[in-house]
Short mmCIF file of C-alpha atoms in Angstrom, two decimals:
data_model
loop_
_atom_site.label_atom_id
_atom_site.label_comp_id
_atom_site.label_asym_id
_atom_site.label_seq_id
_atom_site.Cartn_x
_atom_site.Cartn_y
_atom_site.Cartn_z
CA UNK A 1055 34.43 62.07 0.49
CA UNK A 1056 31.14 60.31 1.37
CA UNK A 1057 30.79 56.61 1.67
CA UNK A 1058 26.87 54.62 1.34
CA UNK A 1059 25.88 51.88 3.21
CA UNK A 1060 22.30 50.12 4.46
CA UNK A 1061 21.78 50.97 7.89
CA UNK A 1062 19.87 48.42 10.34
CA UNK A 1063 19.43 48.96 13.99
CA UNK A 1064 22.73 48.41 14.91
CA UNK A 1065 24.27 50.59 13.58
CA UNK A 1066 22.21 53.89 15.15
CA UNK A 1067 23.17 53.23 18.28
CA UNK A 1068 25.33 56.35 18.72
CA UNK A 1069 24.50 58.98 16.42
CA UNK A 1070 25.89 59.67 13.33
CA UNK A 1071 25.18 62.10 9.96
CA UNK A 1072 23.67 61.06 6.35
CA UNK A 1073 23.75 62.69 3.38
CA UNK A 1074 20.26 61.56 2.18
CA UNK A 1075 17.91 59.73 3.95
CA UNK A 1076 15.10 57.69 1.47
CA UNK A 1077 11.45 57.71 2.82
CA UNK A 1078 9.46 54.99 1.07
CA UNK A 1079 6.85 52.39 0.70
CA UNK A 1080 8.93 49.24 0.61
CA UNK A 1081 6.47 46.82 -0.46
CA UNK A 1082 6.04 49.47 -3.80
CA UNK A 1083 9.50 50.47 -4.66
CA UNK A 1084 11.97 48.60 -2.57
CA UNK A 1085 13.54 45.91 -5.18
CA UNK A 1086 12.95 48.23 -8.03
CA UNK A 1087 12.95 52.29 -8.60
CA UNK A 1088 14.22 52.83 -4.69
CA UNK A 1089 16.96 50.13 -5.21
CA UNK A 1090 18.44 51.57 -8.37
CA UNK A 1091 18.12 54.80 -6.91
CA UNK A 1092 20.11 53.40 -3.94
CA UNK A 1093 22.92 51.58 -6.08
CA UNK A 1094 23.31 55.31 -7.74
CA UNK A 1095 24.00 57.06 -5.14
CA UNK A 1096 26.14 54.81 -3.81
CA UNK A 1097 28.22 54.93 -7.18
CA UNK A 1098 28.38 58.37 -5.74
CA UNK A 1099 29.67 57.70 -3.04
CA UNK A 1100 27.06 59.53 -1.37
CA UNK A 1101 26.18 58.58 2.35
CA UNK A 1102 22.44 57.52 2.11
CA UNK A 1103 20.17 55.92 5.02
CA UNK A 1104 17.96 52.87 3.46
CA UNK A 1105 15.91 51.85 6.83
CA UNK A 1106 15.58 48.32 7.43
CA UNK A 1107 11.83 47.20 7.90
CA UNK A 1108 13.34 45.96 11.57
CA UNK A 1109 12.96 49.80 12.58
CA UNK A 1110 9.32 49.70 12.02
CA UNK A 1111 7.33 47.81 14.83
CA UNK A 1112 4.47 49.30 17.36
CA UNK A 1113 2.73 52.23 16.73
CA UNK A 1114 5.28 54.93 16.59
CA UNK A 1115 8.13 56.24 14.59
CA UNK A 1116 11.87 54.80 16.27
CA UNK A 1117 14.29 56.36 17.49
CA UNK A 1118 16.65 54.86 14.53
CA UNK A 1119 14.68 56.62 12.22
CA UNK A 1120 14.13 59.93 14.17
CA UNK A 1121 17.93 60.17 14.42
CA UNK A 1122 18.40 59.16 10.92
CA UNK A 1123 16.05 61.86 9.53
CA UNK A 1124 17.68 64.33 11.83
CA UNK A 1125 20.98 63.84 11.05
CA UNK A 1126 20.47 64.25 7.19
CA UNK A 1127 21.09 66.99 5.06
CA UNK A 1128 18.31 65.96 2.27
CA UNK A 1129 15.69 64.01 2.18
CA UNK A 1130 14.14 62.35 -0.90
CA UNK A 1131 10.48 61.50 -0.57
CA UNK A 1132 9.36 58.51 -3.24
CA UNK A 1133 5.48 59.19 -3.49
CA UNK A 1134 3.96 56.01 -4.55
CA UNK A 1135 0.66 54.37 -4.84
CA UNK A 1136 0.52 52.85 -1.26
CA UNK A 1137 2.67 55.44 0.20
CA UNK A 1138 -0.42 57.13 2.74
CA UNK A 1139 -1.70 53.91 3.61
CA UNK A 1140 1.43 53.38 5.74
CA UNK A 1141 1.12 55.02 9.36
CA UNK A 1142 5.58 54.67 9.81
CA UNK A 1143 5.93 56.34 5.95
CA UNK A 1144 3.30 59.16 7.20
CA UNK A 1145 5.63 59.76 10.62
CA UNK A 1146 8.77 59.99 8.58
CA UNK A 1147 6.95 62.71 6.21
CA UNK A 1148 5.94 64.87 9.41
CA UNK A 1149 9.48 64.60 10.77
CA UNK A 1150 11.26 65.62 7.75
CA UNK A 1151 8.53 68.33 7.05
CA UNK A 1152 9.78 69.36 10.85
CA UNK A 1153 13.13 69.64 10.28
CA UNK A 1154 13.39 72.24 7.31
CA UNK A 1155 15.99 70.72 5.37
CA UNK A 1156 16.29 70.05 1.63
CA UNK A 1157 13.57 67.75 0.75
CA UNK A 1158 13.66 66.08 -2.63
CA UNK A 1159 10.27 64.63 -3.49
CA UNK A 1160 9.87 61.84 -6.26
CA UNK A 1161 6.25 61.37 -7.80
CA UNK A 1162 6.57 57.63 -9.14
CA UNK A 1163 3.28 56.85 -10.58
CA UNK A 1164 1.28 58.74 -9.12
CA UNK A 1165 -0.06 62.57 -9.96
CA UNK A 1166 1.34 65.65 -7.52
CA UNK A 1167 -2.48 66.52 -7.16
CA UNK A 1168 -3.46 63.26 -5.80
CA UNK A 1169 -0.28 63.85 -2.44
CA UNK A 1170 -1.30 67.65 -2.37
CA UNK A 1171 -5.28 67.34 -2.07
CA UNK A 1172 -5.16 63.21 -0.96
CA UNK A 1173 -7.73 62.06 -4.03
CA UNK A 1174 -6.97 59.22 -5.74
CA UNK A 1175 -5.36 56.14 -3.97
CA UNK A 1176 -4.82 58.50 -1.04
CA UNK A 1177 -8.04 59.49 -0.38
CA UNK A 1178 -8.49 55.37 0.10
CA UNK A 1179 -5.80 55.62 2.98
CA UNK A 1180 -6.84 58.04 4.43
CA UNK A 1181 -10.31 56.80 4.51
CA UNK A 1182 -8.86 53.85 6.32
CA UNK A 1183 -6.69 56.15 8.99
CA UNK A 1184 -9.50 57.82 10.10
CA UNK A 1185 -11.18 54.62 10.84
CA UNK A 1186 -8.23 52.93 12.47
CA UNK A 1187 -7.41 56.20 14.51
CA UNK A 1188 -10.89 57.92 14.98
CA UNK A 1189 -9.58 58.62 18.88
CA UNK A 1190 -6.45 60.60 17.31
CA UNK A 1191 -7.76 62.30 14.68
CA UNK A 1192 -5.68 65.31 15.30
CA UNK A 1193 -2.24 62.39 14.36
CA UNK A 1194 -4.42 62.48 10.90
CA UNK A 1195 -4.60 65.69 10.37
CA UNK A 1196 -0.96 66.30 11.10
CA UNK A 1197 -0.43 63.93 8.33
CA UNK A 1198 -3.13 65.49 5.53
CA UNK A 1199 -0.59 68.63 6.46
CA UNK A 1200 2.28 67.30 5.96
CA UNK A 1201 1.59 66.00 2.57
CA UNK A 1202 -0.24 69.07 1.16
CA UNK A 1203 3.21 70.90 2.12
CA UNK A 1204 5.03 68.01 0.31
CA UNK A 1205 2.82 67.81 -2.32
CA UNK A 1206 3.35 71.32 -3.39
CA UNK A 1207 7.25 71.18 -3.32
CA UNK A 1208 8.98 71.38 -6.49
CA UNK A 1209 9.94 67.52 -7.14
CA UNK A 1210 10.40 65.03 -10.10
CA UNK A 1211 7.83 63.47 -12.06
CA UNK A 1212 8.23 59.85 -13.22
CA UNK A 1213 5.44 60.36 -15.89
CA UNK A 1214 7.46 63.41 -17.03
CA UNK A 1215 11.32 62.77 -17.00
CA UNK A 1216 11.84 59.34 -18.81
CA UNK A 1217 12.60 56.77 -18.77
CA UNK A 1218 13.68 56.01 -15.45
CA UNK A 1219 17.37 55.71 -16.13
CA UNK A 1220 17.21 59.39 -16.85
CA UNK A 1221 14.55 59.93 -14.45
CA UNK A 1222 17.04 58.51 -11.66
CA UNK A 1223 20.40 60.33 -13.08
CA UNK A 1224 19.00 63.55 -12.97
CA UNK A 1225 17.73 63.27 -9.52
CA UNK A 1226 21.36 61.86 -8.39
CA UNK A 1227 22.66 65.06 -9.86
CA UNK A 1228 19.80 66.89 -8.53
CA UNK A 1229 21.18 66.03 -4.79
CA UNK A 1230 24.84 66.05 -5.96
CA UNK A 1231 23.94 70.04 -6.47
CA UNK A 1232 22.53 70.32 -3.33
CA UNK A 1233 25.18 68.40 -1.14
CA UNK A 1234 28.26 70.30 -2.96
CA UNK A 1235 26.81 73.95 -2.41
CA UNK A 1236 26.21 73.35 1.50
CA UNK A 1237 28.40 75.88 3.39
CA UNK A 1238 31.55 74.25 3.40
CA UNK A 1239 33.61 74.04 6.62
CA UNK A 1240 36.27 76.68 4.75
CA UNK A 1241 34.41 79.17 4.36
CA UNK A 1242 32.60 79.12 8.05
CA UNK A 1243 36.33 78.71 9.74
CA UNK A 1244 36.97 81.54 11.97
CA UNK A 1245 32.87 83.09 11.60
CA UNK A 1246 32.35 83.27 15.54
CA UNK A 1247 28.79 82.39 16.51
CA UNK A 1248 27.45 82.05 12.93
CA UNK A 1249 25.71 78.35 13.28
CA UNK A 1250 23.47 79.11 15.97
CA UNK A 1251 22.84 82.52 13.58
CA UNK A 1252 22.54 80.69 10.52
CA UNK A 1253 19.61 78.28 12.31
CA UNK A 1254 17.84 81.37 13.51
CA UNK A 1255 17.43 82.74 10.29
CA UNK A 1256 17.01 79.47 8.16
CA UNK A 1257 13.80 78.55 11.24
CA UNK A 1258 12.61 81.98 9.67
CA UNK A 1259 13.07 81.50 5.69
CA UNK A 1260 12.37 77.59 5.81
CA UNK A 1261 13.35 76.64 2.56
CA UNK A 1262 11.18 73.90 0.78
CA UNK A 1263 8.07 75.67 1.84
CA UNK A 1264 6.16 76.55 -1.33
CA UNK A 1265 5.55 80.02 -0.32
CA UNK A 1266 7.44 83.31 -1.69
CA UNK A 1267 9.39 84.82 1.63
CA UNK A 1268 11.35 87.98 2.14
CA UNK A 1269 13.09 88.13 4.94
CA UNK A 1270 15.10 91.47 6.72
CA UNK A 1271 18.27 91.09 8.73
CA UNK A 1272 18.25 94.55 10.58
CA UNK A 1273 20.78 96.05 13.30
CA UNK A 1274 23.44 98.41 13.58
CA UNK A 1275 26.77 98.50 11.87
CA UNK A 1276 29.33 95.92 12.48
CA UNK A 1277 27.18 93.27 14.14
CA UNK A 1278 27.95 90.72 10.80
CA UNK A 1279 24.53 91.03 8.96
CA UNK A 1280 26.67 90.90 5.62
CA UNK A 1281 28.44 87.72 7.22
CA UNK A 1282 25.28 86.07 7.71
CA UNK A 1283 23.66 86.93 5.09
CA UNK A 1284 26.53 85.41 2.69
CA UNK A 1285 26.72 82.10 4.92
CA UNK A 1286 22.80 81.72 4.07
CA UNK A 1287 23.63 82.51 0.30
CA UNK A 1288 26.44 79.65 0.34
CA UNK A 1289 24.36 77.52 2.45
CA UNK A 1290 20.69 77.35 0.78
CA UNK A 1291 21.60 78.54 -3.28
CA UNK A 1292 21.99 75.47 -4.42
CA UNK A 1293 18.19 75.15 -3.84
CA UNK A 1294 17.24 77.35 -6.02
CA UNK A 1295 17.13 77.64 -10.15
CA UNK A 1296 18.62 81.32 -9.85
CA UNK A 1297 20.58 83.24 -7.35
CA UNK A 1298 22.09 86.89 -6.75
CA UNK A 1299 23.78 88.81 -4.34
CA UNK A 1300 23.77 92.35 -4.61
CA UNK A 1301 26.51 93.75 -2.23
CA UNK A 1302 26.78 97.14 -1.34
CA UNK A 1303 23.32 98.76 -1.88
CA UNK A 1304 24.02 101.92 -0.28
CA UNK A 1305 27.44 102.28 -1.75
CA UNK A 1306 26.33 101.59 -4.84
CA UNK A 1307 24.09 104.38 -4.75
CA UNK A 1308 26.41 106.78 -3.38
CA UNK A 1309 28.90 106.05 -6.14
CA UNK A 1310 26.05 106.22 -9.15
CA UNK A 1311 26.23 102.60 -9.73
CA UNK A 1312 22.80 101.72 -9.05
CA UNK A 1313 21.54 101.46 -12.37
CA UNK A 1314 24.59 98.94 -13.38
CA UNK A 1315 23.85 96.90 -10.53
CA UNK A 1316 20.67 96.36 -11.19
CA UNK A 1317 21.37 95.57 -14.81
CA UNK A 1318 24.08 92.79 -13.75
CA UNK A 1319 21.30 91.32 -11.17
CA UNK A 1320 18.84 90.96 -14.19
CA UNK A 1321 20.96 89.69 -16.82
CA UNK A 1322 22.47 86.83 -14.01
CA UNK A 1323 18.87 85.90 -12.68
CA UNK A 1324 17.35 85.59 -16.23
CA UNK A 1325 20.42 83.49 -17.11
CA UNK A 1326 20.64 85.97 -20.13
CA UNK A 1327 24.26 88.60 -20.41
CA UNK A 1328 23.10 89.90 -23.62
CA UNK A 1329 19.53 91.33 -21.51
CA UNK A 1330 19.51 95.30 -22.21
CA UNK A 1331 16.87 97.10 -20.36
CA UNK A 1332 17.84 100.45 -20.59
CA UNK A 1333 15.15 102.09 -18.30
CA UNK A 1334 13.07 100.25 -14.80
CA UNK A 1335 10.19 100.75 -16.55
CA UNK A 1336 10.72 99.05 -20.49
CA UNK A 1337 10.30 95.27 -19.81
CA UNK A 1338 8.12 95.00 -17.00
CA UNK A 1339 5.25 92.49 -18.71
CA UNK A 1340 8.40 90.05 -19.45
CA UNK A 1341 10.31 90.58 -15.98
CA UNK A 1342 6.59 89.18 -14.20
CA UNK A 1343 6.58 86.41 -17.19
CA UNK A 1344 10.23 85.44 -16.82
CA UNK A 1345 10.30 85.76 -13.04
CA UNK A 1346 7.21 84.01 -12.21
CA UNK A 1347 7.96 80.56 -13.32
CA UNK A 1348 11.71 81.15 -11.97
CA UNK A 1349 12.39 80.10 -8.58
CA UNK A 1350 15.09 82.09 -7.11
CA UNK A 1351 17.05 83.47 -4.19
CA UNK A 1352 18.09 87.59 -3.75
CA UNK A 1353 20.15 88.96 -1.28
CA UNK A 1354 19.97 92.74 -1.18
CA UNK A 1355 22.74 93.46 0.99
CA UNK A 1356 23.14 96.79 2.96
CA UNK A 1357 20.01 98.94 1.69
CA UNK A 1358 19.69 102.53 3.38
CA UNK A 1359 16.41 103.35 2.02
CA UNK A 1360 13.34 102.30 0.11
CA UNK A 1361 13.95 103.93 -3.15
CA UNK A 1362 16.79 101.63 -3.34
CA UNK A 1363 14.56 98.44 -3.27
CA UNK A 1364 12.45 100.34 -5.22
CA UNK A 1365 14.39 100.98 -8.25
CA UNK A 1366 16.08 97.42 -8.09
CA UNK A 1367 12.78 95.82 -8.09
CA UNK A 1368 10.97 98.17 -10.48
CA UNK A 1369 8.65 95.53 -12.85
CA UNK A 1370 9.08 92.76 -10.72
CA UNK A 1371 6.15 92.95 -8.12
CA UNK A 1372 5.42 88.58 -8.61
CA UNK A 1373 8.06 85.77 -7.84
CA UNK A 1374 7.92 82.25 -8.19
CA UNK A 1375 6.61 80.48 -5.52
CA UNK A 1376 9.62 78.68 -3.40
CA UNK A 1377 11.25 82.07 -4.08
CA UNK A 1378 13.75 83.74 -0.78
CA UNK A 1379 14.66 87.10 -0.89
CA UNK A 1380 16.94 89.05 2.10
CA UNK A 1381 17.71 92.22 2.76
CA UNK A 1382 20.07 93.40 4.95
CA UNK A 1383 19.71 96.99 6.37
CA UNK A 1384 20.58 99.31 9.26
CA UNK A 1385 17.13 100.81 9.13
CA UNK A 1386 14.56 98.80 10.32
CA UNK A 1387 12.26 101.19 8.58
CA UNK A 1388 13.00 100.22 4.98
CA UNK A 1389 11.90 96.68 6.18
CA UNK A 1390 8.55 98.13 7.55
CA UNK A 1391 7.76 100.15 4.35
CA UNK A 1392 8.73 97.58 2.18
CA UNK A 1393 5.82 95.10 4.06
CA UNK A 1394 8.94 93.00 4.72
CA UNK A 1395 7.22 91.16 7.80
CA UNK A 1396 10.10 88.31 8.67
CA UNK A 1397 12.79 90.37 10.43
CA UNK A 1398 15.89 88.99 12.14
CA UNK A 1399 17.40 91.24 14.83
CA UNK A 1400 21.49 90.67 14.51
CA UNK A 1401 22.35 90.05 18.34
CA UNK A 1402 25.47 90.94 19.84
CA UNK A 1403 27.99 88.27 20.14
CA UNK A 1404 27.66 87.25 23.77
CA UNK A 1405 30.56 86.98 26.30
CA UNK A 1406 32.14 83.39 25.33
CA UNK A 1407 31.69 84.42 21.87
CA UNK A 1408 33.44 88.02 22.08
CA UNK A 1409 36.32 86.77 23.84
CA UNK A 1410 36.95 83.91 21.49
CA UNK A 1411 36.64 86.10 18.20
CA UNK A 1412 39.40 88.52 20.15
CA UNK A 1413 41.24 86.12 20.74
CA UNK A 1414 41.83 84.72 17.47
CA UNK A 1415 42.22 88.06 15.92
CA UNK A 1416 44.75 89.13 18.95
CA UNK A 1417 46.91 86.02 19.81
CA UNK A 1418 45.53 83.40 17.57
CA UNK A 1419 44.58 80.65 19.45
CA UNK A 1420 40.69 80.89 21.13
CA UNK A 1421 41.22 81.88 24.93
CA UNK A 1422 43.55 83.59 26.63
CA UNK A 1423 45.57 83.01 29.57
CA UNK A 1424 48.24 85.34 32.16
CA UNK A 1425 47.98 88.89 31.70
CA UNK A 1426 45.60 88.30 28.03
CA UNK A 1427 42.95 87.27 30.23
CA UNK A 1428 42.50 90.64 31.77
CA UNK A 1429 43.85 92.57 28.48
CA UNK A 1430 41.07 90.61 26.66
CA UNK A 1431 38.17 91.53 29.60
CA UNK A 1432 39.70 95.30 28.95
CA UNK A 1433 39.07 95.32 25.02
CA UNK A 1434 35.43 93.33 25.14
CA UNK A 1435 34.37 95.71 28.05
CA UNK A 1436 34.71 98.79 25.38
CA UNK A 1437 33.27 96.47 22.45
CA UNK A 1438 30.25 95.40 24.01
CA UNK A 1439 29.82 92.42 21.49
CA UNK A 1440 30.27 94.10 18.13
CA UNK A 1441 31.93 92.21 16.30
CA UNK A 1442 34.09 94.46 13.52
CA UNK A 1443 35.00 96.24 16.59
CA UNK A 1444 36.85 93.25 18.24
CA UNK A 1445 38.26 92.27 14.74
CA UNK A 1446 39.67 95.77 14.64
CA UNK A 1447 41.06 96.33 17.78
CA UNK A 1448 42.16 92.37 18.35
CA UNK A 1449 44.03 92.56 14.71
CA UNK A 1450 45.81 95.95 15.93
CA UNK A 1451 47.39 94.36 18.64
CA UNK A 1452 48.40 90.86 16.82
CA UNK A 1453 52.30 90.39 16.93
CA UNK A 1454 52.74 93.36 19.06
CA UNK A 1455 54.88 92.88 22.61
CA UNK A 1456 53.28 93.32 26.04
CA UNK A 1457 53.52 96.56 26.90
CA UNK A 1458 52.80 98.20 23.62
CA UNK A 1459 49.11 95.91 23.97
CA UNK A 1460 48.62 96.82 27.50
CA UNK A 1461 49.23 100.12 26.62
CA UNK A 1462 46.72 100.31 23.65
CA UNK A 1463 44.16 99.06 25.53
CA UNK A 1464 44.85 101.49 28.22
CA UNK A 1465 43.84 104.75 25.79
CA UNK A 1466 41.40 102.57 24.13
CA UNK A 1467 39.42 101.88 27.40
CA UNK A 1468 40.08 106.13 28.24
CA UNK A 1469 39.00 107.35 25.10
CA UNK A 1470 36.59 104.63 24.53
CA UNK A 1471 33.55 106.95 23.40
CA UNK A 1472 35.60 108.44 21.15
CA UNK A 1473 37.56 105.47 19.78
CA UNK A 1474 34.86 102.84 19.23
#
């Protein structure tokens, strides 16, 4: 499925998509920890950019590497001794920072605290940048940034996992995890308009950051909050050490299952099916304890109303930090009164977008032509870029003959209050 190969200069001249991309000091781990690493994922058949040290000359980052960082899906960061006191490995950090992907740091030899607060060997570096650059001071600081935030990630420890062997296996299988629960191209076949969506929401919940963030998708029924919110699940859980999605809040409710969906949600994100907790109240003290040191990723889909949130929270008021949690709601009030500050508005699909999803629903194929042109103009007219409203009407009319469509859409646009 993937292939790995060194890249050199050559080779980026048209653009072209990574798996992994390795930031590190070469003179520190090049033709040791970074090469084995390398010849593992390779094994792996995972597509990894090594940069050749021909991309680095002048001042700035190239365009190679720019390219190369963008068009990764993870990024593993080797933290070294020397690391800081290299100006291109600093400009690679702040890119990859930028782009809010999956960003796998490695501590080799040196302590978390020294990248997050720059002490130690890079307090020396930095000493030494602020020298070298004392006219761009503000390039500095955008580095100090970018390593607190990187520093604080959740990453592996070569003083911890031993010995390296293991250290390097487990981070192999660490990305494996990562690559394999990306949003395959399956499951995102036929989801009109859900990329440019997905990046919307993922600018929002920027996964990586170190931060707890709860996040609302809001608007009104049949816009594909559900849909988006399960493409983010698929796309970003492999991130995380626990996930749930709890479909069908309000339903749920209305159908006195509330209390049994909230026990399934516990016992899956405690990683524990024998968990009993017969009332929200008993277990509180251990929920916080358990929960705290957990980082995971909720989905609360279609909530009507605070108590809901409420009741399916009760005892857990402190998450772990790296922890995402979404809710997805037709009342933009439950967001407010749950302090749920990050809200995504679901837009209507626009024009291109409507007619396409009709289109596949209606005559299978993505645009019309003849008389579905105008039939199609007919049915989005009365839709007005809702999207389970197209599905509806375009799957209604799939396999039917001309007049009986032209007909349909006929009452449909003359009772169109009524009908939609």
């Amino acid at each position: 499925m993937f292939s790995s190969k060194s890249s050199s200069a050559a080779d980026m001249i048209k653009p072209r998509t990574y798996d992994v991309f390795l930031s590190f000091r070469g003179k520190d781990t090049r033709d040791g920890f970074v090469s084995y690493l390398y010849k593992d994922l390779c094994r792996k058949n995972i597509e990894t950019f090594i940069d050749d040290e021909e991309l680095r000359k002048g001042d700035e980052i190239s365009g190679a590497l720019l390219t190369a960082i963008q068009g990764s899906r993870v990024s593993v960061i080797v933290f070294s001794k020397d690391y800081a006191s290299s100006k291109w490995c600093l400009a690679e950090l702040v890119k990859i920072m930028d782009c809010n992907k999956w960003v796998v740091p490695v501590f080799y030899g040196v302590d978390p605290r020294d990248i997050r607060n720059q002490t130690g060997s890079f307090a020396e570096a930095f000493a030494k940048h602020e020298e070298n650059f004392k006219h761009e001071l503000e390039k500095v600081k955008t580095w100090r940034t970018a390593l607190t935030a990187a520093g604080k990630l959740s990453g592996w420890d070569s003083q911890v996992t031993r010995p390296e062997s293991r250290l390097i296996d487990e981070i192999v299988d660490d990305i494996l995890k990562k690559l394999n629960r990306g949003t395959s191209n399956a499951y995102l076949k036929g989801l009109v308009g859900i990329h440019r969506r997905m990046e919307q929401v993922m600018s929002l919940i920027q996964v990586g950051f170190p931060d707890v963030r709860r996040l609302g998708i809001w608007g009104m029924g049949g816009t594909g909050k559900t849909t988006l919110a399960e493409a983010i699940f698929h796309h970003i859980s492999n991130g995380f050490q626990s996930c749930y999605f709890l479909a069908n809040v309000r339903e749920s409710e209305e159908h006195g299952r509330l209390f049994q969906l909230r026990q399934e949600f516990l016992s899956t994100i405690m990683e524990d099916e024998n968990l009993n907790i017969s009332t929200p109240t008993i277990g509180a003290g251990f929920l916080k304890d358990r929960l705290s040191r957990k980082m995971v990723l909720i989905v609360c889909d279609d909530v009507s109303n605070s108590s809901q949130l409420e009741f399916l929270f009760k005892g857990i008021n402190q998450l772990c930090p790296g922890s995402r949690v979404i809710v997805t709601t037709r009342n933009k009030q439950v967001l407010i009164q749950n302090d749920i500050d990050l809200i995504y508005e679901m837009e209507k699909l626009d024009e291109d977008e409507s007619l396409q999803l009709f289109c596949q629903r209606a005559f299978k194929s993505n645009y019309p032509t003849g008389y579905r042109l105008e039939l199609s103009k007919m049915v989005l007219s009365v839709a007005d870029g809702n999207p389970l409203a197209i599905k509806v009407v375009g799957s209604s009319l799939y396999g039917k003959d001309k007049t009986y469509q032209e007909s349909t859409v006929k009452k449909l646009k003359q009772g169109r209050t009524e009908t939609m």
